[in-house]
mmCIF file of C-alpha atoms and ligand atoms in Angstrom:
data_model
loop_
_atom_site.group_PDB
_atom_site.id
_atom_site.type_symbol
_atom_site.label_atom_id
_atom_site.label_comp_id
_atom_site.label_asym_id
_atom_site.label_seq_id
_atom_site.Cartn_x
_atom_site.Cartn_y
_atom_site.Cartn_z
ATOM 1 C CA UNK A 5 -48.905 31.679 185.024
ATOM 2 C CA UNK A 6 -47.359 28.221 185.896
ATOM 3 C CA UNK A 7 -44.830 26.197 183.680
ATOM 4 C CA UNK A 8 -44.323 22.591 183.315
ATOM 5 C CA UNK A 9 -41.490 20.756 181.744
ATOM 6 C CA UNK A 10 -42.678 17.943 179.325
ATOM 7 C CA UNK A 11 -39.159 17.146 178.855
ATOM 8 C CA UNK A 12 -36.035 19.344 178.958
ATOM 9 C CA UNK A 13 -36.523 20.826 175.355
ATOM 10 C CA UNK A 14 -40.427 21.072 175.855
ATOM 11 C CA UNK A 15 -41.462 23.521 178.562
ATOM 12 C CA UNK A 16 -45.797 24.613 178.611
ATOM 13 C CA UNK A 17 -46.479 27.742 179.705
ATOM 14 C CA UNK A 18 -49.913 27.737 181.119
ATOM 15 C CA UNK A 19 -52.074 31.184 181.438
ATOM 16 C CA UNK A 20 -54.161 32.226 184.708
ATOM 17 C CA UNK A 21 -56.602 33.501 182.295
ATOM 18 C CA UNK A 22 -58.546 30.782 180.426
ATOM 19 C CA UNK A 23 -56.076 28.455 181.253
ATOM 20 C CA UNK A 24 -54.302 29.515 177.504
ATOM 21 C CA UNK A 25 -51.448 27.500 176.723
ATOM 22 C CA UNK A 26 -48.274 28.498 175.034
ATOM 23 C CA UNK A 27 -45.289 25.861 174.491
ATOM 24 C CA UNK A 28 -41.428 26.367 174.319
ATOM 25 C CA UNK A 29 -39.668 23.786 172.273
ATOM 26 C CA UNK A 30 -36.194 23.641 171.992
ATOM 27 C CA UNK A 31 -33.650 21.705 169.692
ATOM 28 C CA UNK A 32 -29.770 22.696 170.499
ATOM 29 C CA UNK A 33 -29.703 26.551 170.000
ATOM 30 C CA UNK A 34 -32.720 27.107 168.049
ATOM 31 C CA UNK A 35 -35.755 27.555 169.877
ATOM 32 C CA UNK A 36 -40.024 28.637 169.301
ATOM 33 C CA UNK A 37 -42.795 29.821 171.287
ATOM 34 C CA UNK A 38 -46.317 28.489 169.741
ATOM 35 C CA UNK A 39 -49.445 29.989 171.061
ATOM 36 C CA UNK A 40 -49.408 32.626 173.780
ATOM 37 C CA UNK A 41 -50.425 33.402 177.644
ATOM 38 C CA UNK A 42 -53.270 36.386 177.914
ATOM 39 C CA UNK A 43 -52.491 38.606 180.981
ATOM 40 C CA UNK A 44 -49.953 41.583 180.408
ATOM 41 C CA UNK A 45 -48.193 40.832 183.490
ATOM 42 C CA UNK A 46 -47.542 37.229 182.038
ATOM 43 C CA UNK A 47 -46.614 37.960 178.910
ATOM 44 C CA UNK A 48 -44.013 40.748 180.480
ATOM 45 C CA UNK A 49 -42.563 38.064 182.240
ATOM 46 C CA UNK A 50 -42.535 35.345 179.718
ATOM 47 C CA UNK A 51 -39.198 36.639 177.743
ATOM 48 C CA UNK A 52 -37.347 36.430 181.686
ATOM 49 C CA UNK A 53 -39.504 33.023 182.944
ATOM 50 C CA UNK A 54 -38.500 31.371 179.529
ATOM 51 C CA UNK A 55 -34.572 32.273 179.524
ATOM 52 C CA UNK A 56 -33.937 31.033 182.995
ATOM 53 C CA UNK A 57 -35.263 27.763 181.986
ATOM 54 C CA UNK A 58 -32.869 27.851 179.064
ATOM 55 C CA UNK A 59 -35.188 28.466 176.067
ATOM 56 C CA UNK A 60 -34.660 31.749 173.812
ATOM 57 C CA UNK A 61 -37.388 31.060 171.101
ATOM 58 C CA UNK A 62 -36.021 32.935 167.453
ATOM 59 C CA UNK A 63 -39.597 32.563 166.255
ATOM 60 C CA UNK A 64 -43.299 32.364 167.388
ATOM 61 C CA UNK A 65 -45.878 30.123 165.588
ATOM 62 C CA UNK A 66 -49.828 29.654 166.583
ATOM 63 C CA UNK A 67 -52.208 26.857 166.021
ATOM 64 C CA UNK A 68 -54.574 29.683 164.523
ATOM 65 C CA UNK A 69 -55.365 33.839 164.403
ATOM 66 C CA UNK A 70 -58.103 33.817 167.052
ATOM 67 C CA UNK A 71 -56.780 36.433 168.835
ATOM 68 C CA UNK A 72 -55.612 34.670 172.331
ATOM 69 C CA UNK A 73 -53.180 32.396 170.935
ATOM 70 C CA UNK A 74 -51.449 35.280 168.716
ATOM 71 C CA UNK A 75 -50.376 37.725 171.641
ATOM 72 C CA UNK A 76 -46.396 36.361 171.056
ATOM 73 C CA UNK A 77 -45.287 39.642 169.804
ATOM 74 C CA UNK A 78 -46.386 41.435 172.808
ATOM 75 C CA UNK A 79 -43.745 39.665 174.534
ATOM 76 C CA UNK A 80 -41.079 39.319 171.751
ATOM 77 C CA UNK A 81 -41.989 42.672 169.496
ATOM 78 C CA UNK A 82 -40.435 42.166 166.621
ATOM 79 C CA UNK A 83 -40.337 38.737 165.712
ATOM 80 C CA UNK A 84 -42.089 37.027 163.042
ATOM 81 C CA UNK A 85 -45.001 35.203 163.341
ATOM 82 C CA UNK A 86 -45.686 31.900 161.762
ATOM 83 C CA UNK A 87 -49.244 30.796 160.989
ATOM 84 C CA UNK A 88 -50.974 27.944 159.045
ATOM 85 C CA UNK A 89 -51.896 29.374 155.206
ATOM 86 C CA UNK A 90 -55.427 28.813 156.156
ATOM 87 C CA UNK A 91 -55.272 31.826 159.272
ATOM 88 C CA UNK A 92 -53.320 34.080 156.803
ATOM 89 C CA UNK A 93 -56.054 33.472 154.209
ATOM 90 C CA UNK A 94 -58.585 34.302 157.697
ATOM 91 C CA UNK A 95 -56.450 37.556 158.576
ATOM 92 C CA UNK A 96 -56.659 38.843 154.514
ATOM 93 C CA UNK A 97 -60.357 38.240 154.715
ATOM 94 C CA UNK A 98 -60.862 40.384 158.189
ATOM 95 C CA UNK A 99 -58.380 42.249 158.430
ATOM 96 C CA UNK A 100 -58.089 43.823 162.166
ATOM 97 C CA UNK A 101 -60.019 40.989 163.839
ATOM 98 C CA UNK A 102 -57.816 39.824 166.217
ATOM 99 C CA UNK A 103 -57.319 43.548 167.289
ATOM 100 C CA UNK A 104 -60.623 43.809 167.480
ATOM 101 C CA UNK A 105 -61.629 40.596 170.020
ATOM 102 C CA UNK A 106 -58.495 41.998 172.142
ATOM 103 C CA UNK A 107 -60.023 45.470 172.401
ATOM 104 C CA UNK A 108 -63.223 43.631 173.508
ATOM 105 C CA UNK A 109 -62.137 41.162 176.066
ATOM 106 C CA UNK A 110 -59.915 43.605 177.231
ATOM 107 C CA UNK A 111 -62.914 46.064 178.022
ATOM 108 C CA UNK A 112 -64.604 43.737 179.548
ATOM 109 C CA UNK A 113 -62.332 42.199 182.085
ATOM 110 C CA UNK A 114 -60.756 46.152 182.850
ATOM 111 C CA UNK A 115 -57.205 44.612 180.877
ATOM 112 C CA UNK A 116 -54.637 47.276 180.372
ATOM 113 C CA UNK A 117 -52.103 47.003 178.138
ATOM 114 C CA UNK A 118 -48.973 49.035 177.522
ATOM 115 C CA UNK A 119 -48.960 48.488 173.818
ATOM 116 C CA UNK A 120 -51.743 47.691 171.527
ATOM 117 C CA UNK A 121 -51.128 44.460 169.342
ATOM 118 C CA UNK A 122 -49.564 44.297 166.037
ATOM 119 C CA UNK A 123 -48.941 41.140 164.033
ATOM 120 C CA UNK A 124 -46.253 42.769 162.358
ATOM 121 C CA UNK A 125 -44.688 40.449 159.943
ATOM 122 C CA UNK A 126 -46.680 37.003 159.758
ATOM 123 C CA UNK A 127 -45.369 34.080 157.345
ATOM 124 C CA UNK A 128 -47.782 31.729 156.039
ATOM 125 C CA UNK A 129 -46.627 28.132 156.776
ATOM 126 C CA UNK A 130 -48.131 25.615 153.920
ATOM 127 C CA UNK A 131 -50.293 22.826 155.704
ATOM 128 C CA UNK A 132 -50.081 19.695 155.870
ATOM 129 C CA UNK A 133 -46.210 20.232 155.714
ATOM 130 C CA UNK A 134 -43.025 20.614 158.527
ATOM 131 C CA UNK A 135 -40.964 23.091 160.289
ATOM 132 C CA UNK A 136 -37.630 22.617 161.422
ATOM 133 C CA UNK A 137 -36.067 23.449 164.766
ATOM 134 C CA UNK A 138 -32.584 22.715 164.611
ATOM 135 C CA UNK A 139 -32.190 18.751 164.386
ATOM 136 C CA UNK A 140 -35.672 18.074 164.644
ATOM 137 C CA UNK A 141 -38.687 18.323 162.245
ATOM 138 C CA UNK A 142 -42.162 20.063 163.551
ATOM 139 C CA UNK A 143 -44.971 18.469 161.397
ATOM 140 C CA UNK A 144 -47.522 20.210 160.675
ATOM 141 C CA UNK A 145 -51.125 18.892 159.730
ATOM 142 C CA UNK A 146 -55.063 20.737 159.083
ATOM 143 C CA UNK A 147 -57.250 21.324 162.398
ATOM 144 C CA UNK A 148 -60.153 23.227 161.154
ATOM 145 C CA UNK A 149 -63.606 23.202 162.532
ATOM 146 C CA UNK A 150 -63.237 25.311 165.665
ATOM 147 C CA UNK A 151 -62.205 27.995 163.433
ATOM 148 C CA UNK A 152 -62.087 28.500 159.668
ATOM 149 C CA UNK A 153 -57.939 28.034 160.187
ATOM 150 C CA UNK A 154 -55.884 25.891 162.064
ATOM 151 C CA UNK A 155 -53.211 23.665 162.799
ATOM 152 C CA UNK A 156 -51.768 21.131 165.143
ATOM 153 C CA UNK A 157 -48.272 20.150 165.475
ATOM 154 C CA UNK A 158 -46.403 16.896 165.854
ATOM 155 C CA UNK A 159 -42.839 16.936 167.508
ATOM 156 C CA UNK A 160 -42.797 13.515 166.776
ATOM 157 C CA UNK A 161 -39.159 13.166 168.419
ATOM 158 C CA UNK A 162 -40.274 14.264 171.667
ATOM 159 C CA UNK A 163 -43.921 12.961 171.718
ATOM 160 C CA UNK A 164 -45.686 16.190 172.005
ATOM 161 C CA UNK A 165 -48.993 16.380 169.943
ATOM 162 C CA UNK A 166 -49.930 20.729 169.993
ATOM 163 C CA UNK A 167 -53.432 20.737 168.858
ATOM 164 C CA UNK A 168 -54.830 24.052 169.613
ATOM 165 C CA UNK A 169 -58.293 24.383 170.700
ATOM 166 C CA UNK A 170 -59.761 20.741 170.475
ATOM 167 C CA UNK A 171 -59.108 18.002 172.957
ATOM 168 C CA UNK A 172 -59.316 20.270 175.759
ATOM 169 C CA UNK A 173 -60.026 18.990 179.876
ATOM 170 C CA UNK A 174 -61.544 22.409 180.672
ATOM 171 C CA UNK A 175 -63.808 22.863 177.070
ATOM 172 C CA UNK A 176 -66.657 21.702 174.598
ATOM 173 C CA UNK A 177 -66.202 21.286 171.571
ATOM 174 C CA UNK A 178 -66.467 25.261 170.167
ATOM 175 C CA UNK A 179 -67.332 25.594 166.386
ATOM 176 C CA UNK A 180 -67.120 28.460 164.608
ATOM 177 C CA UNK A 181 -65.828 26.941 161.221
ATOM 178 C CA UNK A 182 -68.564 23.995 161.033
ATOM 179 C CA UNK A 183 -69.207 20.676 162.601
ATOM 180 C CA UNK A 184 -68.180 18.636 159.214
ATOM 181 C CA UNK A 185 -64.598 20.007 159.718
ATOM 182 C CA UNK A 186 -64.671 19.708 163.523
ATOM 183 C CA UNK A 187 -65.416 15.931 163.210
ATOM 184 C CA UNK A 188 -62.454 15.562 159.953
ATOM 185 C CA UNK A 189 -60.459 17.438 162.795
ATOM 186 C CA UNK A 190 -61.298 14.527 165.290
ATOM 187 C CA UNK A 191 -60.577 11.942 162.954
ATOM 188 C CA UNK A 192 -57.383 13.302 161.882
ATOM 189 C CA UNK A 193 -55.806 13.667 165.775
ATOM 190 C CA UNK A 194 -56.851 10.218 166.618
ATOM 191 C CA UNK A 195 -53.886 8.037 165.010
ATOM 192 C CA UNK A 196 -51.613 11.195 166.145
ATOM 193 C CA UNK A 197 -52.868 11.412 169.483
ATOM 194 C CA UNK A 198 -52.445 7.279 169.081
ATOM 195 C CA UNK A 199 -48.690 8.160 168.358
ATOM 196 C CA UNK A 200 -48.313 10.863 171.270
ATOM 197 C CA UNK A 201 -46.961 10.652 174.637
ATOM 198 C CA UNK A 202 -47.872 13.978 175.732
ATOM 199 C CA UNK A 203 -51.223 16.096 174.045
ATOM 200 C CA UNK A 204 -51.392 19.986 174.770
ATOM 201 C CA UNK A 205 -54.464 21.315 174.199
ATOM 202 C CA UNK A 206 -54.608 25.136 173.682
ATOM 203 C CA UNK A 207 -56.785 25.481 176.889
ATOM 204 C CA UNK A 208 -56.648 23.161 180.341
ATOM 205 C CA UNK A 209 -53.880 21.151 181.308
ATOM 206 C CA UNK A 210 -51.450 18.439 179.180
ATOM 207 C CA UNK A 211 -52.722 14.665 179.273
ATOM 208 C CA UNK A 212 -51.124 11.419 178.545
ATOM 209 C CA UNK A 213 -52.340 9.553 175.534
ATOM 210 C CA UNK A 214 -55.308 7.565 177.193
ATOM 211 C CA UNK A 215 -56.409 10.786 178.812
ATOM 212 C CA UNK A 216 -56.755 12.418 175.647
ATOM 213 C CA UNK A 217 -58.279 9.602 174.193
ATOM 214 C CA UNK A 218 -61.052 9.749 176.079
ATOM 215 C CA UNK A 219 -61.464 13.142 175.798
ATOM 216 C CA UNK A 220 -61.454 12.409 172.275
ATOM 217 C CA UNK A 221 -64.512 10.085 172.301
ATOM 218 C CA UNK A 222 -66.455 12.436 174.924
ATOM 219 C CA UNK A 223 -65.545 15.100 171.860
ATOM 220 C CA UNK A 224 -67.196 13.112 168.999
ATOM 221 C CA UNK A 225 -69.979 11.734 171.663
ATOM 222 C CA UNK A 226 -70.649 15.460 172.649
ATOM 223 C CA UNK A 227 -70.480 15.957 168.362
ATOM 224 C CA UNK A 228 -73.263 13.479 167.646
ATOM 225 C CA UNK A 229 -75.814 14.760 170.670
ATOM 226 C CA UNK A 230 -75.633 18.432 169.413
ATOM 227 C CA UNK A 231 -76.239 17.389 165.857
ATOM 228 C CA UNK A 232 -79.658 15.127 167.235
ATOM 229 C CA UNK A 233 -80.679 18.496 169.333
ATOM 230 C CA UNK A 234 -79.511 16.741 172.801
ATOM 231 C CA UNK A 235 -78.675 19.401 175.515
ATOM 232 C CA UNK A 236 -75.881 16.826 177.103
ATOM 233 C CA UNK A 237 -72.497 18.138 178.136
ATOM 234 C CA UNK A 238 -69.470 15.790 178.681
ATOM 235 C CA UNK A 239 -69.344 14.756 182.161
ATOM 236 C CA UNK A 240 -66.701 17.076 184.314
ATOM 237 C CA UNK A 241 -66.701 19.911 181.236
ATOM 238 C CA UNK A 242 -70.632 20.828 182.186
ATOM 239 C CA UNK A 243 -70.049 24.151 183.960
ATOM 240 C CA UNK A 244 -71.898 27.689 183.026
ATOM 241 C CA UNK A 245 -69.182 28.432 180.882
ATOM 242 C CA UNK A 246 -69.487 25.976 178.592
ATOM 243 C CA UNK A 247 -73.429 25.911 178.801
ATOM 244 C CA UNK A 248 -72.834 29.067 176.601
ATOM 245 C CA UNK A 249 -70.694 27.850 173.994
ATOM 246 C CA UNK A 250 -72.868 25.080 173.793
ATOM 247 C CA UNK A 251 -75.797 27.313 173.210
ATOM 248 C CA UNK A 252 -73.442 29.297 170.976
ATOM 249 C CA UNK A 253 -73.244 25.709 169.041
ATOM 250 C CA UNK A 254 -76.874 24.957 169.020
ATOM 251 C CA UNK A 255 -77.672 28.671 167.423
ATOM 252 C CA UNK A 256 -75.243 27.543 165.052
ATOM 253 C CA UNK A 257 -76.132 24.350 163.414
HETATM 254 ZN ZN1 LIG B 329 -58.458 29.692 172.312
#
Protein backbone atom coordinates (compact mmCIF):
# COMPACT_ATOMS: atom_id res chain seq x y z
CA UNK A 1 0.00 0.00 0.00
CA UNK A 2 1.64 3.43 -0.79
CA UNK A 3 0.04 6.96 -0.15
CA UNK A 4 0.44 10.13 -1.94
CA UNK A 5 -0.55 13.56 -0.90
CA UNK A 6 -2.44 15.50 -3.70
CA UNK A 7 -2.50 18.33 -1.41
CA UNK A 8 -2.63 18.49 2.40
CA UNK A 9 -6.48 17.76 2.66
CA UNK A 10 -6.30 15.12 -0.26
CA UNK A 11 -4.21 12.07 0.57
CA UNK A 12 -4.66 8.60 -2.22
CA UNK A 13 -4.26 5.56 -0.80
CA UNK A 14 -3.10 3.21 -3.44
CA UNK A 15 -3.62 -0.82 -3.06
CA UNK A 16 -0.77 -3.53 -3.87
CA UNK A 17 -3.54 -5.50 -5.21
CA UNK A 18 -4.96 -4.20 -8.52
CA UNK A 19 -3.53 -1.08 -7.90
CA UNK A 20 -7.28 -0.09 -6.11
CA UNK A 21 -7.46 3.34 -5.10
CA UNK A 22 -9.10 4.82 -2.09
CA UNK A 23 -8.91 8.76 -1.34
CA UNK A 24 -8.92 10.73 2.02
CA UNK A 25 -10.29 14.19 1.73
CA UNK A 26 -10.31 16.45 4.39
CA UNK A 27 -12.00 19.93 5.09
CA UNK A 28 -11.15 21.34 8.83
CA UNK A 29 -12.40 18.50 11.17
CA UNK A 30 -14.62 16.64 8.97
CA UNK A 31 -13.12 14.10 6.95
CA UNK A 32 -14.18 10.81 4.17
CA UNK A 33 -12.66 7.83 2.81
CA UNK A 34 -14.14 7.05 -0.90
CA UNK A 35 -13.35 3.74 -2.39
CA UNK A 36 -11.22 1.19 -0.59
CA UNK A 37 -7.66 -0.79 -0.67
CA UNK A 38 -8.18 -4.86 -1.12
CA UNK A 39 -5.57 -6.72 1.04
CA UNK A 40 -6.55 -7.38 4.82
CA UNK A 41 -3.27 -6.35 5.97
CA UNK A 42 -3.93 -2.88 4.22
CA UNK A 43 -7.07 -2.27 5.19
CA UNK A 44 -5.92 -3.17 9.04
CA UNK A 45 -3.57 -0.57 8.70
CA UNK A 46 -5.49 2.05 6.91
CA UNK A 47 -7.46 3.45 10.21
CA UNK A 48 -3.44 3.95 11.83
CA UNK A 49 -1.67 5.03 8.15
CA UNK A 50 -4.62 7.59 7.72
CA UNK A 51 -4.54 9.26 11.39
CA UNK A 52 -0.86 9.91 11.38
CA UNK A 53 -1.29 11.84 8.29
CA UNK A 54 -4.00 13.80 10.05
CA UNK A 55 -7.21 12.52 8.37
CA UNK A 56 -10.03 10.74 10.61
CA UNK A 57 -12.73 10.17 7.85
CA UNK A 58 -16.57 10.26 9.81
CA UNK A 59 -17.91 8.63 6.66
CA UNK A 60 -17.01 6.33 3.67
CA UNK A 61 -18.50 6.87 0.15
CA UNK A 62 -17.69 4.66 -3.21
CA UNK A 63 -17.85 5.50 -6.82
CA UNK A 64 -20.03 2.18 -7.10
CA UNK A 65 -21.02 -1.48 -5.24
CA UNK A 66 -18.61 -3.64 -7.25
CA UNK A 67 -17.30 -5.22 -4.50
CA UNK A 68 -13.45 -3.84 -4.40
CA UNK A 69 -14.20 -0.34 -3.93
CA UNK A 70 -16.83 -1.09 -0.96
CA UNK A 71 -14.38 -2.92 1.56
CA UNK A 72 -14.42 0.65 3.87
CA UNK A 73 -16.22 -0.97 6.64
CA UNK A 74 -13.71 -3.61 7.05
CA UNK A 75 -11.50 -1.00 8.20
CA UNK A 76 -13.97 1.43 9.92
CA UNK A 77 -16.90 -1.27 11.07
CA UNK A 78 -19.51 0.63 11.80
CA UNK A 79 -19.71 3.52 9.75
CA UNK A 80 -22.10 4.31 7.15
CA UNK A 81 -21.64 3.91 3.76
CA UNK A 82 -22.58 6.37 1.11
CA UNK A 83 -23.35 5.23 -2.43
CA UNK A 84 -24.80 6.78 -5.66
CA UNK A 85 -28.90 5.88 -5.79
CA UNK A 86 -28.10 4.00 -8.87
CA UNK A 87 -25.63 1.14 -6.73
CA UNK A 88 -28.37 1.07 -3.98
CA UNK A 89 -30.96 0.40 -6.70
CA UNK A 90 -27.89 -2.45 -7.98
CA UNK A 91 -27.53 -3.86 -4.26
CA UNK A 92 -31.77 -4.18 -3.93
CA UNK A 93 -31.70 -5.98 -7.22
CA UNK A 94 -28.76 -8.63 -6.09
CA UNK A 95 -28.73 -8.62 -2.98
CA UNK A 96 -25.37 -10.40 -1.55
CA UNK A 97 -23.30 -9.70 -4.68
CA UNK A 98 -20.60 -7.95 -3.46
CA UNK A 99 -20.26 -10.74 -0.75
CA UNK A 100 -20.34 -12.97 -3.21
CA UNK A 101 -17.29 -11.59 -5.77
CA UNK A 102 -15.28 -11.21 -2.29
CA UNK A 103 -15.82 -14.87 -1.40
CA UNK A 104 -14.58 -15.59 -4.98
CA UNK A 105 -11.52 -13.53 -5.43
CA UNK A 106 -10.72 -14.31 -2.11
CA UNK A 107 -10.63 -18.18 -2.96
CA UNK A 108 -8.79 -17.70 -5.60
CA UNK A 109 -5.85 -15.64 -4.55
CA UNK A 110 -5.78 -17.90 -0.86
CA UNK A 111 -7.17 -14.18 0.90
CA UNK A 112 -8.02 -14.60 4.51
CA UNK A 113 -9.98 -12.42 6.21
CA UNK A 114 -10.78 -11.98 9.88
CA UNK A 115 -14.29 -10.82 9.32
CA UNK A 116 -16.56 -11.43 6.47
CA UNK A 117 -18.02 -8.12 4.86
CA UNK A 118 -21.11 -6.40 5.78
CA UNK A 119 -22.40 -3.19 4.24
CA UNK A 120 -24.19 -2.50 7.25
CA UNK A 121 -25.98 0.72 6.93
CA UNK A 122 -25.61 2.22 3.26
CA UNK A 123 -27.31 5.75 2.38
CA UNK A 124 -28.28 6.37 -1.04
CA UNK A 125 -26.77 9.70 -2.24
CA UNK A 126 -29.16 11.31 -5.15
CA UNK A 127 -27.01 11.81 -8.42
CA UNK A 128 -26.21 14.33 -10.13
CA UNK A 129 -26.21 16.27 -6.74
CA UNK A 130 -23.33 17.34 -3.78
CA UNK A 131 -21.96 16.32 -0.53
CA UNK A 132 -20.53 18.47 1.91
CA UNK A 133 -17.32 18.10 3.88
CA UNK A 134 -17.10 20.80 6.20
CA UNK A 135 -16.51 24.15 4.11
CA UNK A 136 -16.35 22.52 0.95
CA UNK A 137 -18.95 20.99 -1.46
CA UNK A 138 -18.25 17.29 -3.09
CA UNK A 139 -20.22 17.26 -6.43
CA UNK A 140 -21.45 14.52 -7.46
CA UNK A 141 -22.35 13.56 -11.18
CA UNK A 142 -23.61 9.88 -13.25
CA UNK A 143 -20.63 7.46 -14.41
CA UNK A 144 -22.41 4.48 -15.66
CA UNK A 145 -21.29 2.15 -18.33
CA UNK A 146 -18.62 0.12 -16.55
CA UNK A 147 -21.27 -0.89 -14.27
CA UNK A 148 -25.04 -0.47 -14.12
CA UNK A 149 -24.17 2.29 -11.07
CA UNK A 150 -21.77 4.81 -10.60
CA UNK A 151 -20.43 8.00 -9.76
CA UNK A 152 -17.54 10.37 -9.98
CA UNK A 153 -16.79 13.17 -7.76
CA UNK A 154 -15.65 16.73 -8.21
CA UNK A 155 -13.80 18.52 -5.24
CA UNK A 156 -13.84 21.34 -7.31
CA UNK A 157 -11.92 23.47 -4.52
CA UNK A 158 -9.04 21.31 -4.52
CA UNK A 159 -8.97 20.11 -8.21
CA UNK A 160 -9.45 16.49 -7.65
CA UNK A 161 -11.72 14.76 -10.30
CA UNK A 162 -12.60 10.83 -8.43
CA UNK A 163 -13.94 8.93 -11.29
CA UNK A 164 -13.95 5.38 -10.35
CA UNK A 165 -13.18 2.82 -12.83
CA UNK A 166 -12.78 4.80 -16.21
CA UNK A 167 -9.77 6.82 -17.17
CA UNK A 168 -7.49 4.39 -15.78
CA UNK A 169 -3.26 4.14 -16.84
CA UNK A 170 -3.26 0.42 -15.93
CA UNK A 171 -7.02 -0.58 -17.70
CA UNK A 172 -9.40 -0.91 -20.84
CA UNK A 173 -12.25 0.28 -20.93
CA UNK A 174 -14.42 -2.67 -18.84
CA UNK A 175 -18.25 -2.70 -19.59
CA UNK A 176 -20.54 -4.44 -17.82
CA UNK A 177 -23.46 -1.82 -17.93
CA UNK A 178 -23.24 -1.15 -21.90
CA UNK A 179 -21.10 0.72 -24.30
CA UNK A 180 -23.94 3.59 -24.94
CA UNK A 181 -23.48 4.58 -21.23
CA UNK A 182 -19.70 4.02 -21.21
CA UNK A 183 -19.31 6.55 -24.10
CA UNK A 184 -22.22 9.27 -22.18
CA UNK A 185 -19.68 8.45 -19.27
CA UNK A 186 -16.72 9.71 -21.53
CA UNK A 187 -18.45 12.60 -22.67
CA UNK A 188 -19.55 13.69 -19.38
CA UNK A 189 -15.71 13.58 -17.64
CA UNK A 190 -14.27 15.45 -20.49
CA UNK A 191 -15.22 19.24 -19.55
CA UNK A 192 -14.58 17.95 -15.77
CA UNK A 193 -11.44 16.36 -16.41
CA UNK A 194 -10.99 19.89 -18.59
CA UNK A 195 -11.62 21.62 -15.12
CA UNK A 196 -9.28 19.18 -12.99
CA UNK A 197 -5.86 19.49 -11.82
CA UNK A 198 -5.51 16.15 -10.47
CA UNK A 199 -7.80 12.83 -11.97
CA UNK A 200 -7.87 9.57 -9.71
CA UNK A 201 -8.90 6.81 -11.40
CA UNK A 202 -10.17 3.87 -9.25
CA UNK A 203 -7.25 1.66 -10.55
CA UNK A 204 -3.41 2.85 -11.61
CA UNK A 205 -1.88 5.88 -10.55
CA UNK A 206 -3.26 9.86 -10.39
CA UNK A 207 -2.50 12.00 -13.67
CA UNK A 208 -2.47 15.62 -14.40
CA UNK A 209 -5.12 16.92 -16.70
CA UNK A 210 -3.30 16.34 -20.14
CA UNK A 211 -2.43 12.87 -18.97
CA UNK A 212 -5.87 12.03 -18.48
CA UNK A 213 -6.84 13.57 -21.48
CA UNK A 214 -5.21 11.42 -23.47
CA UNK A 215 -6.18 8.60 -21.78
CA UNK A 216 -9.48 9.87 -22.45
CA UNK A 217 -9.20 9.82 -26.28
CA UNK A 218 -7.23 6.31 -26.23
CA UNK A 219 -10.69 5.41 -24.11
CA UNK A 220 -13.21 6.52 -26.82
CA UNK A 221 -10.51 5.38 -29.68
CA UNK A 222 -10.33 1.90 -27.90
CA UNK A 223 -14.61 2.46 -27.76
CA UNK A 224 -15.01 2.85 -31.52
CA UNK A 225 -12.47 -0.28 -32.57
CA UNK A 226 -14.42 -2.76 -30.30
CA UNK A 227 -17.73 -1.62 -31.65
CA UNK A 228 -16.16 -2.20 -35.64
CA UNK A 229 -14.84 -5.83 -34.28
CA UNK A 230 -11.03 -4.46 -34.17
CA UNK A 231 -8.85 -6.55 -31.72
CA UNK A 232 -6.60 -3.19 -30.94
CA UNK A 233 -5.62 -2.37 -27.39
CA UNK A 234 -4.42 1.16 -26.36
CA UNK A 235 -0.80 1.35 -26.64
CA UNK A 236 1.02 0.72 -23.00
CA UNK A 237 -2.56 -0.86 -21.50
CA UNK A 238 -2.07 -4.13 -24.01
CA UNK A 239 -0.95 -6.70 -21.43
CA UNK A 240 -2.69 -10.36 -20.83
CA UNK A 241 -4.76 -8.88 -18.37
CA UNK A 242 -6.53 -6.71 -20.24
CA UNK A 243 -6.57 -9.08 -23.41
CA UNK A 244 -9.31 -10.72 -21.18
CA UNK A 245 -11.48 -7.98 -20.39
CA UNK A 246 -11.27 -7.10 -23.80
CA UNK A 247 -12.48 -10.48 -24.83
CA UNK A 248 -14.90 -10.15 -21.91
CA UNK A 249 -16.06 -6.88 -24.04
CA UNK A 250 -16.18 -8.48 -27.39
CA UNK A 251 -18.53 -11.52 -25.89
CA UNK A 252 -20.46 -8.71 -24.80
CA UNK A 253 -21.49 -6.45 -27.54
ZN1 LIG B 1 -12.67 -1.70 -9.66
Amino acid sequence: MRAVSISPDVLVVTSAFWQTNAIALRSGEEAVLIDSPYLPNELDALPGLLAGAGFEPNGLLATHADFDHVLGRLAYPGMTLGLPESSVERLHRAPGEAQRALRQYDAEFYVIRPAPLSLGQVQALPVPGHVEIGARELELHPAEGHTIDGMALFDRGQGVLIVGDYLSDVEIPWIHGSLADYRATLARLAPLVEQAETVVPGHGSPHDRDTTLRLLEEDVEYLDRLERGEDALPAGRDTKAQREIHAENVAGL
